[in-house]
Amino acid sequence: MAALTIDVCCQECLNEPTCNAYTFGFFTCYMKTARASGSFSLTLTSARVNKCSATQANVDYPGNDLTDVASSSVDDCCAICRNHEGCVVWSYANGRCWLKSAVGSSVVKTGVSSAVVIS
């Protein structure tokens, strides 16, 4: 899509539910569903967008589970939650991502990371 600036490209990605990263160059914005391993370019700039709150280490939100799925990272878990209907918070541990329908009371749980989806 056409974009005059990288800021416009970033905002368009933030507004698109399936966009998790973008590449900008030559007044064009390329929205991506996933972040790939990058390569150096003098003419293109790429970035990942985080549409979840700051990750809370050693915090769990027990209950309100929609489902749990395999996940490679907290960033991946954030993207999965954002793209799953009804998911507003997630918890991640040991390669699993628990998608949750409501933000309940948080508890300390070693090894679990959690965040809230920013809408």
PDB file of N, CA and C in Angstrom, residues 1-5 9 23-31:
ATOM      1  N   MET A   1       0.837  -1.175   0.000  1.00  0.00           N
ATOM      2  CA  MET A   1       0.000   0.000   0.000  1.00  0.00           C
ATOM      3  C   MET A   1       0.881   1.236   0.000  1.00  0.00           C
ATOM      4  N   ALA A   2       0.384   2.320  -0.534  1.00  0.00           N
ATOM      5  CA  ALA A   2       1.130   3.572  -0.564  1.00  0.00           C
ATOM      6  C   ALA A   2       1.159   4.195   0.827  1.00  0.00           C
ATOM      7  N   ALA A   3       2.308   4.754   1.191  1.00  0.00           N
ATOM      8  CA  ALA A   3       2.456   5.445   2.478  1.00  0.00           C
ATOM      9  C   ALA A   3       3.527   6.518   2.320  1.00  0.00           C
ATOM     10  N   LEU A   4       3.221   7.725   2.749  1.00  0.00           N
ATOM     11  CA  LEU A   4       4.177   8.820   2.601  1.00  0.00           C
ATOM     12  C   LEU A   4       5.343   8.718   3.566  1.00  0.00           C
ATOM     13  N   THR A   5       5.088   8.192   4.768  1.00  0.00           N
ATOM     14  CA  THR A   5       6.145   8.118   5.775  1.00  0.00           C
ATOM     15  C   THR A   5       6.114   6.769   6.482  1.00  0.00           C
ATOM     16  N   CYS A   9       2.990   4.122   7.789  1.00  0.00           N
ATOM     17  CA  CYS A   9       3.073   2.669   7.612  1.00  0.00           C
ATOM     18  C   CYS A   9       2.871   1.956   8.946  1.00  0.00           C
ATOM     19  N   THR A  23       7.444  -3.524   6.481  1.00  0.00           N
ATOM     20  CA  THR A  23       8.638  -3.031   5.809  1.00  0.00           C
ATOM     21  C   THR A  23       8.221  -1.796   5.026  1.00  0.00           C
ATOM     22  N   PHE A  24       9.022  -0.726   5.140  1.00  0.00           N
ATOM     23  CA  PHE A  24       8.715   0.528   4.465  1.00  0.00           C
ATOM     24  C   PHE A  24       9.885   0.939   3.591  1.00  0.00           C
ATOM     25  N   GLY A  25       9.574   1.376   2.381  1.00  0.00           N
ATOM     26  CA  GLY A  25      10.582   1.913   1.477  1.00  0.00           C
ATOM     27  C   GLY A  25       9.948   2.397   0.195  1.00  0.00           C
ATOM     28  N   PHE A  26      10.522   3.424  -0.399  1.00  0.00           N
ATOM     29  CA  PHE A  26      10.039   3.954  -1.674  1.00  0.00           C
ATOM     30  C   PHE A  26       8.548   4.304  -1.616  1.00  0.00           C
ATOM     31  N   PHE A  27       8.128   4.894  -0.486  1.00  0.00           N
ATOM     32  CA  PHE A  27       6.741   5.319  -0.277  1.00  0.00           C
ATOM     33  C   PHE A  27       5.747   4.163  -0.357  1.00  0.00           C
ATOM     34  N   THR A  28       6.219   2.971  -0.012  1.00  0.00           N
ATOM     35  CA  THR A  28       5.364   1.786  -0.018  1.00  0.00           C
ATOM     36  C   THR A  28       5.484   1.076   1.321  1.00  0.00           C
ATOM     37  N   CYS A  29       4.352   0.625   1.835  1.00  0.00           N
ATOM     38  CA  CYS A  29       4.288  -0.089   3.107  1.00  0.00           C
ATOM     39  C   CYS A  29       3.883  -1.534   2.832  1.00  0.00           C
ATOM     40  N   TYR A  30       4.736  -2.454   3.251  1.00  0.00           N
ATOM     41  CA  TYR A  30       4.461  -3.880   3.093  1.00  0.00           C
ATOM     42  C   TYR A  30       4.128  -4.442   4.467  1.00  0.00           C
ATOM     43  N   MET A  31       2.864  -4.784   4.683  1.00  0.00           N
ATOM     44  CA  MET A  31       2.450  -5.322   5.975  1.00  0.00           C
ATOM     45  C   MET A  31       2.672  -6.828   6.007  1.00  0.00           C
TER      46      MET A  31
END
